[in-house]
mmCIF file of C-alpha atoms in Angstrom:
data_model
loop_
_atom_site.group_PDB
_atom_site.id
_atom_site.type_symbol
_atom_site.label_atom_id
_atom_site.label_comp_id
_atom_site.label_asym_id
_atom_site.label_seq_id
_atom_site.Cartn_x
_atom_site.Cartn_y
_atom_site.Cartn_z
ATOM 1 C CA MET A 1 17.234 15.744 37.843
ATOM 2 C CA THR A 2 14.595 16.064 34.855
ATOM 3 C CA ARG A 3 16.460 13.794 32.052
ATOM 4 C CA LEU A 4 14.430 14.999 29.771
ATOM 5 C CA THR A 5 14.804 18.383 28.601
ATOM 6 C CA LEU A 6 13.325 20.877 25.177
ATOM 7 C CA SER A 7 15.338 23.521 23.677
ATOM 8 C CA ASP A 8 13.816 25.956 20.687
ATOM 9 C CA ASP A 9 16.624 26.718 17.664
ATOM 10 C CA GLY A 10 13.458 29.256 16.078
ATOM 11 C CA ALA A 11 12.989 26.555 13.441
ATOM 12 C CA ALA A 12 12.596 23.006 15.793
ATOM 13 C CA LEU A 13 12.532 21.444 19.345
ATOM 14 C CA THR A 14 14.839 19.504 19.755
ATOM 15 C CA VAL A 15 14.217 16.716 22.801
ATOM 16 C CA ARG A 16 17.046 15.056 24.418
ATOM 17 C CA LEU A 17 18.005 12.721 27.142
ATOM 18 C CA ALA A 18 20.197 13.580 29.654
ATOM 19 C CA ALA A 19 23.087 10.768 29.792
ATOM 20 C CA ASN A 20 21.979 8.880 33.232
ATOM 21 C CA PRO A 21 24.531 8.989 35.795
ATOM 22 C CA GLY A 22 24.343 5.049 36.121
ATOM 23 C CA GLY A 23 26.037 5.412 32.496
ATOM 24 C CA GLY A 24 24.311 5.791 28.972
ATOM 25 C CA GLU A 25 25.153 8.919 26.437
ATOM 26 C CA ALA A 26 22.684 12.024 26.399
ATOM 27 C CA VAL A 27 20.844 11.511 22.846
ATOM 28 C CA ASP A 28 17.848 13.665 21.146
ATOM 29 C CA LEU A 29 15.210 11.773 21.000
ATOM 30 C CA LEU A 30 13.192 13.625 18.900
ATOM 31 C CA ARG A 31 13.219 17.010 16.596
ATOM 32 C CA TYR A 32 9.833 18.769 15.276
ATOM 33 C CA VAL A 33 10.350 20.205 12.811
ATOM 34 C CA TYR A 34 7.570 23.116 13.469
ATOM 35 C CA ARG A 35 8.764 25.792 9.944
ATOM 36 C CA PRO A 36 9.517 24.166 7.835
ATOM 37 C CA THR A 37 11.292 25.185 4.165
ATOM 38 C CA ASP A 38 9.153 22.317 2.083
ATOM 39 C CA VAL A 39 8.888 23.020 -1.384
ATOM 40 C CA GLN A 40 4.970 23.285 -2.466
ATOM 41 C CA LEU A 41 4.651 20.368 -3.835
ATOM 42 C CA GLU A 42 6.267 18.587 -0.776
ATOM 43 C CA SER A 43 2.388 20.313 0.994
ATOM 44 C CA PRO A 44 4.570 21.863 3.546
ATOM 45 C CA ARG A 45 4.125 20.919 7.298
ATOM 46 C CA PRO A 46 5.645 19.808 11.201
ATOM 47 C CA TYR A 47 6.820 16.320 11.472
ATOM 48 C CA PHE A 48 8.820 14.918 14.392
ATOM 49 C CA HIS A 49 12.763 13.993 12.537
ATOM 50 C CA PRO A 50 15.385 12.645 13.860
ATOM 51 C CA LEU A 51 13.831 10.435 15.885
ATOM 52 C CA ARG A 52 15.800 7.994 17.409
ATOM 53 C CA THR A 53 16.100 4.744 20.480
ATOM 54 C CA VAL A 54 17.354 5.820 24.518
ATOM 55 C CA GLY A 55 20.576 4.034 22.869
ATOM 56 C CA GLY A 56 20.871 5.540 20.093
ATOM 57 C CA ASP A 57 19.761 3.959 16.958
ATOM 58 C CA LEU A 58 17.552 6.393 14.156
ATOM 59 C CA VAL A 59 14.353 4.870 13.338
ATOM 60 C CA SER A 60 12.984 7.346 10.952
ATOM 61 C CA LEU A 61 13.577 8.839 7.172
ATOM 62 C CA PHE A 62 13.592 12.104 5.965
ATOM 63 C CA ARG A 63 12.733 13.155 2.452
ATOM 64 C CA PRO A 64 12.993 9.224 1.057
ATOM 65 C CA HIS A 65 14.281 9.497 -3.090
ATOM 66 C CA ASP A 66 10.879 7.607 -3.333
ATOM 67 C CA HIS A 67 8.814 9.856 -1.323
ATOM 68 C CA VAL A 68 10.320 12.733 -1.064
ATOM 69 C CA TRP A 69 7.114 14.071 1.267
ATOM 70 C CA HIS A 70 7.505 11.133 3.364
ATOM 71 C CA LYS A 71 8.965 13.392 6.317
ATOM 72 C CA GLY A 72 10.041 10.780 9.437
ATOM 73 C CA ILE A 73 6.790 11.176 11.783
ATOM 74 C CA ALA A 74 3.876 13.396 9.882
ATOM 75 C CA TRP A 75 0.007 14.721 10.312
ATOM 76 C CA SER A 76 -0.857 13.918 6.848
ATOM 77 C CA LEU A 77 -3.486 14.034 5.054
ATOM 78 C CA PRO A 78 -3.402 12.663 1.424
ATOM 79 C CA ASN A 79 -7.669 14.014 1.065
ATOM 80 C CA VAL A 80 -9.490 16.666 2.795
ATOM 81 C CA GLY A 81 -12.380 17.893 0.593
ATOM 82 C CA PRO A 82 -10.386 18.630 -3.159
ATOM 83 C CA HIS A 83 -6.517 19.531 -1.154
ATOM 84 C CA ASN A 84 -4.288 17.597 -0.020
ATOM 85 C CA PHE A 85 -2.581 17.798 2.702
ATOM 86 C CA TRP A 86 0.288 14.865 2.342
ATOM 87 C CA GLY A 87 2.337 15.928 -0.801
ATOM 88 C CA GLY A 88 2.704 15.343 -4.304
ATOM 89 C CA PRO A 89 -0.090 13.889 -7.339
ATOM 90 C CA THR A 90 -3.075 13.164 -5.645
ATOM 91 C CA TYR A 91 -5.013 10.002 -6.055
ATOM 92 C CA VAL A 92 -8.561 10.644 -8.969
ATOM 93 C CA ARG A 93 -10.642 8.090 -9.660
ATOM 94 C CA GLY A 94 -10.495 6.676 -13.216
ATOM 95 C CA GLN A 95 -7.149 8.956 -14.357
ATOM 96 C CA ASP A 96 -4.428 7.184 -11.934
ATOM 97 C CA TYR A 97 -2.494 9.685 -10.566
ATOM 98 C CA VAL A 98 -2.462 13.257 -10.746
ATOM 99 C CA GLN A 99 -0.554 15.832 -10.435
ATOM 100 C CA LEU A 100 -3.158 18.726 -8.897
ATOM 101 C CA ASP A 101 -1.712 22.686 -8.063
ATOM 102 C CA ASN A 102 -3.766 21.893 -4.735
ATOM 103 C CA ASP A 103 -0.596 20.575 -2.148
ATOM 104 C CA GLY A 104 -1.461 23.045 0.791
ATOM 105 C CA SER A 105 0.229 23.330 3.397
ATOM 106 C CA MET A 106 0.336 23.294 8.007
ATOM 107 C CA VAL A 107 1.435 26.629 8.868
ATOM 108 C CA HIS A 108 2.378 27.146 12.377
ATOM 109 C CA GLU A 109 1.279 30.116 14.302
ATOM 110 C CA GLY A 110 2.580 29.363 17.569
ATOM 111 C CA PHE A 111 2.740 28.394 20.575
ATOM 112 C CA THR A 112 0.286 28.112 23.127
ATOM 113 C CA ALA A 113 2.193 25.914 25.944
ATOM 114 C CA GLU A 114 5.508 24.528 26.532
ATOM 115 C CA ARG A 115 7.286 22.352 29.377
ATOM 116 C CA ALA A 116 10.331 19.778 30.471
ATOM 117 C CA ASP A 117 10.232 19.034 33.874
ATOM 118 C CA ASP A 118 10.734 14.856 35.946
ATOM 119 C CA ASP A 119 6.820 14.148 33.783
ATOM 120 C CA GLY A 120 8.126 14.765 30.940
ATOM 121 C CA VAL A 121 7.808 16.942 27.828
ATOM 122 C CA SER A 122 4.129 18.794 26.770
ATOM 123 C CA VAL A 123 4.045 20.962 23.872
ATOM 124 C CA THR A 124 0.762 23.057 22.640
ATOM 125 C CA GLU A 125 1.040 24.691 19.237
ATOM 126 C CA SER A 126 -1.570 26.378 17.205
ATOM 127 C CA LEU A 127 -1.202 26.046 13.532
ATOM 128 C CA VAL A 128 -3.624 27.077 10.079
ATOM 129 C CA TRP A 129 -4.141 24.998 7.000
ATOM 130 C CA VAL A 130 -3.598 26.824 3.474
ATOM 131 C CA THR A 131 -4.725 26.036 0.905
ATOM 132 C CA GLN A 132 -2.295 26.537 -2.659
ATOM 133 C CA ALA A 133 -4.194 29.300 -3.729
ATOM 134 C CA GLY A 134 -3.878 30.522 -0.369
ATOM 135 C CA GLU A 135 -7.629 29.549 1.392
ATOM 136 C CA ARG A 136 -7.356 28.819 5.144
ATOM 137 C CA VAL A 137 -9.958 26.015 5.668
ATOM 138 C CA VAL A 138 -8.472 24.216 9.171
ATOM 139 C CA LYS A 139 -7.282 25.745 12.279
ATOM 140 C CA GLU A 140 -5.654 23.008 14.470
ATOM 141 C CA VAL A 141 -4.621 23.116 18.175
ATOM 142 C CA ARG A 142 -1.948 20.240 18.099
ATOM 143 C CA SER A 143 -0.101 18.781 21.304
ATOM 144 C CA PHE A 144 2.687 16.549 21.901
ATOM 145 C CA THR A 145 4.173 15.064 24.805
ATOM 146 C CA VAL A 146 7.233 12.841 25.487
ATOM 147 C CA SER A 147 8.952 10.928 28.160
ATOM 148 C CA LEU A 148 10.584 7.410 29.227
ATOM 149 C CA ALA A 149 8.591 4.663 29.739
ATOM 150 C CA ASP A 150 7.326 2.900 33.316
ATOM 151 C CA PRO A 151 8.463 -0.172 32.734
ATOM 152 C CA ASP A 152 5.336 -1.298 35.112
ATOM 153 C CA ALA A 153 3.063 -0.087 32.735
ATOM 154 C CA SER A 154 1.594 -2.763 30.526
ATOM 155 C CA ALA A 155 0.327 -4.358 33.967
ATOM 156 C CA THR A 156 -2.059 -1.229 34.546
ATOM 157 C CA GLU A 157 -5.686 -1.457 33.886
ATOM 158 C CA ALA A 158 -4.337 0.128 30.497
ATOM 159 C CA PRO A 159 -7.625 -2.706 28.134
ATOM 160 C CA ASP A 160 -5.588 -5.320 26.796
ATOM 161 C CA LEU A 161 -4.273 -4.902 23.740
ATOM 162 C CA ALA A 162 -2.817 -8.303 23.669
ATOM 163 C CA THR A 163 -6.450 -10.067 22.698
ATOM 164 C CA SER A 164 -8.349 -7.922 19.991
ATOM 165 C CA ALA A 165 -6.078 -10.143 16.491
ATOM 166 C CA PRO A 166 -6.729 -8.900 13.080
ATOM 167 C CA ALA A 167 -8.633 -11.303 11.054
ATOM 168 C CA GLU A 168 -6.312 -13.745 9.231
ATOM 169 C CA ALA A 169 -3.477 -12.808 11.975
ATOM 170 C CA GLY A 170 -0.582 -15.296 11.757
ATOM 171 C CA THR A 171 2.386 -15.290 13.483
ATOM 172 C CA SER A 172 6.180 -15.225 13.109
ATOM 173 C CA PRO A 173 7.592 -16.074 16.394
ATOM 174 C CA SER A 174 11.072 -14.618 18.237
ATOM 175 C CA GLU A 175 13.212 -14.586 20.492
ATOM 176 C CA ALA A 176 12.989 -11.109 20.523
ATOM 177 C CA ALA A 177 12.302 -8.633 23.563
ATOM 178 C CA PRO A 178 12.447 -4.935 23.225
ATOM 179 C CA GLY A 179 14.142 -2.995 25.443
ATOM 180 C CA PRO A 180 14.279 0.845 27.317
ATOM 181 C CA ALA A 181 12.146 2.467 25.375
ATOM 182 C CA TRP A 182 9.554 6.212 25.876
ATOM 183 C CA VAL A 183 6.719 7.431 24.877
ATOM 184 C CA LEU A 184 4.984 10.040 22.051
ATOM 185 C CA THR A 185 1.937 11.226 22.473
ATOM 186 C CA PHE A 186 0.482 12.403 19.560
ATOM 187 C CA GLN A 187 -3.169 14.465 19.345
ATOM 188 C CA THR A 188 -5.317 17.162 17.746
ATOM 189 C CA THR A 189 -8.181 18.710 17.457
ATOM 190 C CA MET A 190 -8.816 20.094 13.803
ATOM 191 C CA THR A 191 -12.062 23.527 12.599
ATOM 192 C CA ASN A 192 -12.979 23.506 9.659
ATOM 193 C CA ILE A 193 -13.405 26.690 9.274
ATOM 194 C CA SER A 194 -14.584 27.033 5.350
ATOM 195 C CA SER A 195 -17.037 27.918 4.116
ATOM 196 C CA GLY A 196 -18.118 23.924 2.983
ATOM 197 C CA PRO A 197 -17.910 20.522 3.531
ATOM 198 C CA LEU A 198 -14.181 19.401 3.893
ATOM 199 C CA PRO A 199 -14.656 15.103 3.758
ATOM 200 C CA ILE A 200 -11.203 13.557 5.368
ATOM 201 C CA GLY A 201 -10.293 10.887 2.382
ATOM 202 C CA SER A 202 -7.936 8.125 0.995
ATOM 203 C CA PRO A 203 -6.141 7.355 -2.103
ATOM 204 C CA THR A 204 -9.175 4.111 -1.923
ATOM 205 C CA THR A 205 -11.738 6.641 -0.919
ATOM 206 C CA ASN A 206 -10.776 7.251 -4.508
ATOM 207 C CA GLY A 207 -10.614 4.008 -6.229
ATOM 208 C CA ARG A 208 -7.510 3.096 -6.221
ATOM 209 C CA GLU A 209 -7.722 -0.683 -3.819
ATOM 210 C CA ASN A 210 -5.520 -0.896 -0.710
ATOM 211 C CA ALA A 211 -4.055 1.757 -0.530
ATOM 212 C CA GLY A 212 -6.167 3.889 2.588
ATOM 213 C CA TYR A 213 -3.343 5.934 3.589
ATOM 214 C CA GLY A 214 -3.576 9.055 5.992
ATOM 215 C CA GLY A 215 -2.730 10.168 8.658
ATOM 216 C CA LEU A 216 -0.215 9.869 11.648
ATOM 217 C CA PHE A 217 2.563 8.683 8.848
ATOM 218 C CA TRP A 218 6.462 7.099 9.818
ATOM 219 C CA ARG A 219 8.751 5.974 7.339
ATOM 220 C CA GLY A 220 11.623 4.007 8.923
ATOM 221 C CA PRO A 221 14.590 3.190 8.079
ATOM 222 C CA ARG A 222 16.579 2.315 4.610
ATOM 223 C CA SER A 223 17.732 -0.447 6.662
ATOM 224 C CA PHE A 224 14.077 -2.201 7.965
ATOM 225 C CA THR A 225 13.111 -2.472 4.108
ATOM 226 C CA GLY A 226 11.972 -6.735 4.630
ATOM 227 C CA GLY A 227 12.214 -5.982 8.387
ATOM 228 C CA THR A 228 8.563 -7.229 10.520
ATOM 229 C CA ILE A 229 5.158 -6.321 11.179
ATOM 230 C CA LEU A 230 3.052 -6.433 14.221
ATOM 231 C CA ALA A 231 -0.127 -6.440 15.318
ATOM 232 C CA PRO A 232 -1.887 -7.876 17.837
ATOM 233 C CA GLY A 233 -1.527 -12.317 17.377
ATOM 234 C CA PHE A 234 0.650 -11.332 13.795
ATOM 235 C CA ALA A 235 4.392 -10.454 13.079
ATOM 236 C CA GLY A 236 4.837 -10.854 8.939
ATOM 237 C CA GLY A 237 4.357 -7.813 6.350
ATOM 238 C CA GLU A 238 2.124 -6.836 3.983
ATOM 239 C CA GLU A 239 -1.154 -8.566 4.136
ATOM 240 C CA ILE A 240 -1.756 -6.974 7.542
ATOM 241 C CA ARG A 241 -2.568 -4.027 4.939
ATOM 242 C CA GLY A 242 -5.899 -2.792 5.021
ATOM 243 C CA GLN A 243 -7.454 -4.943 9.024
ATOM 244 C CA ARG A 244 -8.342 -3.556 11.450
ATOM 245 C CA ALA A 245 -6.613 -3.568 14.792
ATOM 246 C CA PRO A 246 -5.728 -1.436 17.897
ATOM 247 C CA TRP A 247 -2.587 -1.286 16.867
ATOM 248 C CA VAL A 248 0.095 -1.562 14.827
ATOM 249 C CA GLY A 249 4.372 -2.667 14.972
ATOM 250 C CA PHE A 250 7.458 -2.547 12.787
ATOM 251 C CA THR A 251 10.717 -4.715 14.511
ATOM 252 C CA GLY A 252 14.273 -3.739 12.700
ATOM 253 C CA THR A 253 17.617 -4.056 11.879
ATOM 254 C CA HIS A 254 20.384 -1.390 11.726
ATOM 255 C CA ASP A 255 22.922 -1.280 9.073
ATOM 256 C CA GLU A 256 26.521 -0.748 10.380
ATOM 257 C CA THR A 257 25.326 -2.000 14.374
ATOM 258 C CA ALA A 258 23.090 -5.032 13.101
ATOM 259 C CA ARG A 259 20.776 -3.675 16.553
ATOM 260 C CA GLN A 260 16.966 -4.190 16.029
ATOM 261 C CA SER A 261 14.795 -1.525 17.270
ATOM 262 C CA THR A 262 11.206 -1.629 17.489
ATOM 263 C CA LEU A 263 8.417 0.484 16.976
ATOM 264 C CA VAL A 264 5.177 -0.018 17.794
ATOM 265 C CA MET A 265 2.048 3.367 17.133
ATOM 266 C CA VAL A 266 -1.283 2.681 19.645
ATOM 267 C CA ASP A 267 -4.663 4.385 18.832
ATOM 268 C CA SER A 268 -7.703 5.941 20.676
ATOM 269 C CA SER A 269 -10.898 4.147 20.795
ATOM 270 C CA ASP A 270 -12.991 7.218 20.362
ATOM 271 C CA ASN A 271 -11.123 8.141 17.452
ATOM 272 C CA PRO A 272 -13.323 9.493 14.186
ATOM 273 C CA ARG A 273 -14.498 6.583 11.826
ATOM 274 C CA GLY A 274 -16.487 6.461 9.290
ATOM 275 C CA PRO A 275 -20.158 6.217 9.330
ATOM 276 C CA SER A 276 -20.275 2.965 9.145
ATOM 277 C CA SER A 277 -17.679 1.947 11.438
ATOM 278 C CA PRO A 278 -18.443 3.635 14.730
ATOM 279 C CA GLY A 279 -16.526 2.008 17.268
ATOM 280 C CA LEU A 280 -14.317 0.003 15.013
ATOM 281 C CA ASP A 281 -10.617 -0.235 15.456
ATOM 282 C CA PRO A 282 -8.596 1.692 12.001
ATOM 283 C CA GLU A 283 -7.710 -0.129 9.209
ATOM 284 C CA TRP A 284 -4.317 0.861 9.133
ATOM 285 C CA PHE A 285 -1.588 1.354 6.347
ATOM 286 C CA ALA A 286 1.383 -0.652 6.898
ATOM 287 C CA ARG A 287 4.317 -2.015 4.331
ATOM 288 C CA ASN A 288 7.872 -3.578 4.595
ATOM 289 C CA GLU A 289 8.899 -4.669 1.495
ATOM 290 C CA TRP A 290 9.154 -1.803 -0.904
ATOM 291 C CA PHE A 291 10.341 0.403 2.602
ATOM 292 C CA ALA A 292 9.130 0.506 5.706
ATOM 293 C CA CYS A 293 6.026 2.651 6.994
ATOM 294 C CA VAL A 294 2.359 2.294 9.913
ATOM 295 C CA CYS A 295 0.561 4.943 9.537
ATOM 296 C CA ALA A 296 -3.345 4.493 11.539
ATOM 297 C CA ALA A 297 -5.275 4.551 8.535
ATOM 298 C CA PRO A 298 -8.959 6.605 9.937
ATOM 299 C CA ALA A 299 -10.638 7.374 6.562
ATOM 300 C CA PHE A 300 -9.162 4.162 5.254
ATOM 301 C CA SER A 301 -11.592 2.814 2.140
ATOM 302 C CA GLU A 302 -14.451 5.312 4.328
ATOM 303 C CA GLU A 303 -14.768 8.985 4.133
ATOM 304 C CA ILE A 304 -14.846 11.182 7.884
ATOM 305 C CA PRO A 305 -17.640 13.328 7.311
ATOM 306 C CA PHE A 306 -16.109 17.164 8.026
ATOM 307 C CA ALA A 307 -18.647 20.482 8.003
ATOM 308 C CA PRO A 308 -18.097 23.849 8.594
ATOM 309 C CA GLU A 309 -17.064 25.033 11.969
ATOM 310 C CA GLU A 310 -17.125 21.096 13.115
ATOM 311 C CA SER A 311 -13.951 19.187 14.785
ATOM 312 C CA LEU A 312 -12.443 16.814 14.755
ATOM 313 C CA ILE A 313 -10.006 15.316 17.405
ATOM 314 C CA PHE A 314 -7.777 12.393 16.452
ATOM 315 C CA ARG A 315 -4.756 10.995 20.012
ATOM 316 C CA TYR A 316 -2.361 8.922 18.917
ATOM 317 C CA ALA A 317 0.579 7.174 20.984
ATOM 318 C CA VAL A 318 4.023 5.418 19.548
ATOM 319 C CA VAL A 319 6.431 3.446 21.809
ATOM 320 C CA ILE A 320 9.746 3.791 20.005
ATOM 321 C CA ALA A 321 12.878 0.991 21.641
ATOM 322 C CA ASP A 322 15.815 -0.431 21.714
ATOM 323 C CA GLY A 323 15.596 -4.290 20.420
ATOM 324 C CA GLY A 324 13.581 -6.352 17.945
ATOM 325 C CA ALA A 325 9.665 -7.272 19.846
ATOM 326 C CA ASP A 326 7.495 -10.513 18.272
ATOM 327 C CA ALA A 327 3.831 -10.049 18.579
ATOM 328 C CA GLU A 328 4.304 -10.826 22.253
ATOM 329 C CA GLY A 329 6.807 -7.638 22.819
ATOM 330 C CA GLY A 330 4.618 -5.123 20.638
ATOM 331 C CA ALA A 331 1.526 -6.210 22.844
ATOM 332 C CA ALA A 332 3.547 -5.081 25.277
ATOM 333 C CA LEU A 333 4.087 -1.690 24.174
ATOM 334 C CA ALA A 334 1.280 -1.189 23.472
ATOM 335 C CA GLN A 335 -0.019 -1.167 26.640
ATOM 336 C CA ILE A 336 2.675 1.133 27.344
ATOM 337 C CA GLY A 337 1.616 3.018 24.480
ATOM 338 C CA SER A 338 -1.972 2.355 24.793
ATOM 339 C CA ALA A 339 -1.596 3.664 29.692
ATOM 340 C CA ALA A 340 -0.183 6.736 27.814
ATOM 341 C CA LEU A 341 -2.660 8.203 26.348
ATOM 342 C CA ALA A 342 -4.857 6.946 29.029
ATOM 343 C CA THR A 343 -3.597 9.693 31.237
ATOM 344 C CA ARG A 344 -4.070 12.033 29.380
ATOM 345 C CA GLY A 345 -7.569 11.821 29.253
ATOM 346 C CA SER A 346 -10.667 10.514 26.868
ATOM 347 C CA LEU A 347 -10.941 13.461 24.512
ATOM 348 C CA ALA A 348 -10.346 12.238 21.666
ATOM 349 C CA GLY A 349 -13.891 12.389 18.144
ATOM 350 C CA ARG A 350 -16.807 14.899 16.994
ATOM 351 C CA ARG A 351 -17.348 18.855 18.550
ATOM 352 C CA GLY A 352 -20.518 20.241 16.954
#
């Protein structure tokens, strides 16, 4: 019996984990909203929310009052040339944040493939990015997969992600160990169909220090505020922001149940980087003080060129587990994510 099923209500896809005959209730692991109803200021774009663990705990937040354009997990870029596909105001050098008429939309055009079988769920989607002024500037082919984690995946031939520690990493060991997990892989192929270059940047490339967000962005539950950020050899706080690492994770505690959950995001080593950092791990935007978030930020401190007719391909894995984790447990989950990326092949990078 296929344990993961896929359903479509005309505005969103839902991936459901069937009840385990040996115990455990059915749970909707994710809902992928491909026809959002957001106002233009929030840069309407598809997003994953709600996201739940195998045990049913909610690990995402939708439209938080402090940043209403944060939506679960979403591919979100604040600086694509002069356009904003993140939502809200744009950071302008010398002026701070300014609400401009530049909040674009990522518009669903159709699904080209949908599959649910014993191997999991796989979806491929076609989108077009439209500026607030109505210009079509980017064509995108997006795909994602959902699969249950193989508990032996961390012992496969995937790259060793436990040993590449970010600079000045600290440790905060705990007895926490993650439990059952599932994996979301995400791939996007973006093609510049405009008449000019669309360099991909961030508030930091525009002058704001250590605020290089933009990319695959996760916003965690409100109760995760004050949780633990994880990275290779590291379990701590926001000192990891702006550091380079192959993966970053987050462990937080839920209200009501006091249970913990862990999310780990894994970068593909062949994702595009800025001209001066080929082959390096990405910088990360992660917070735990004001709110919980993790973002692999490929243009954190340096713009990525994006010429007319050029294609950029990015790939990531997100592992969501019941239970808390320390640095070692986070590394084990990262190995699972890396193994999932390896099964999809090496496709990230540039295409002229």
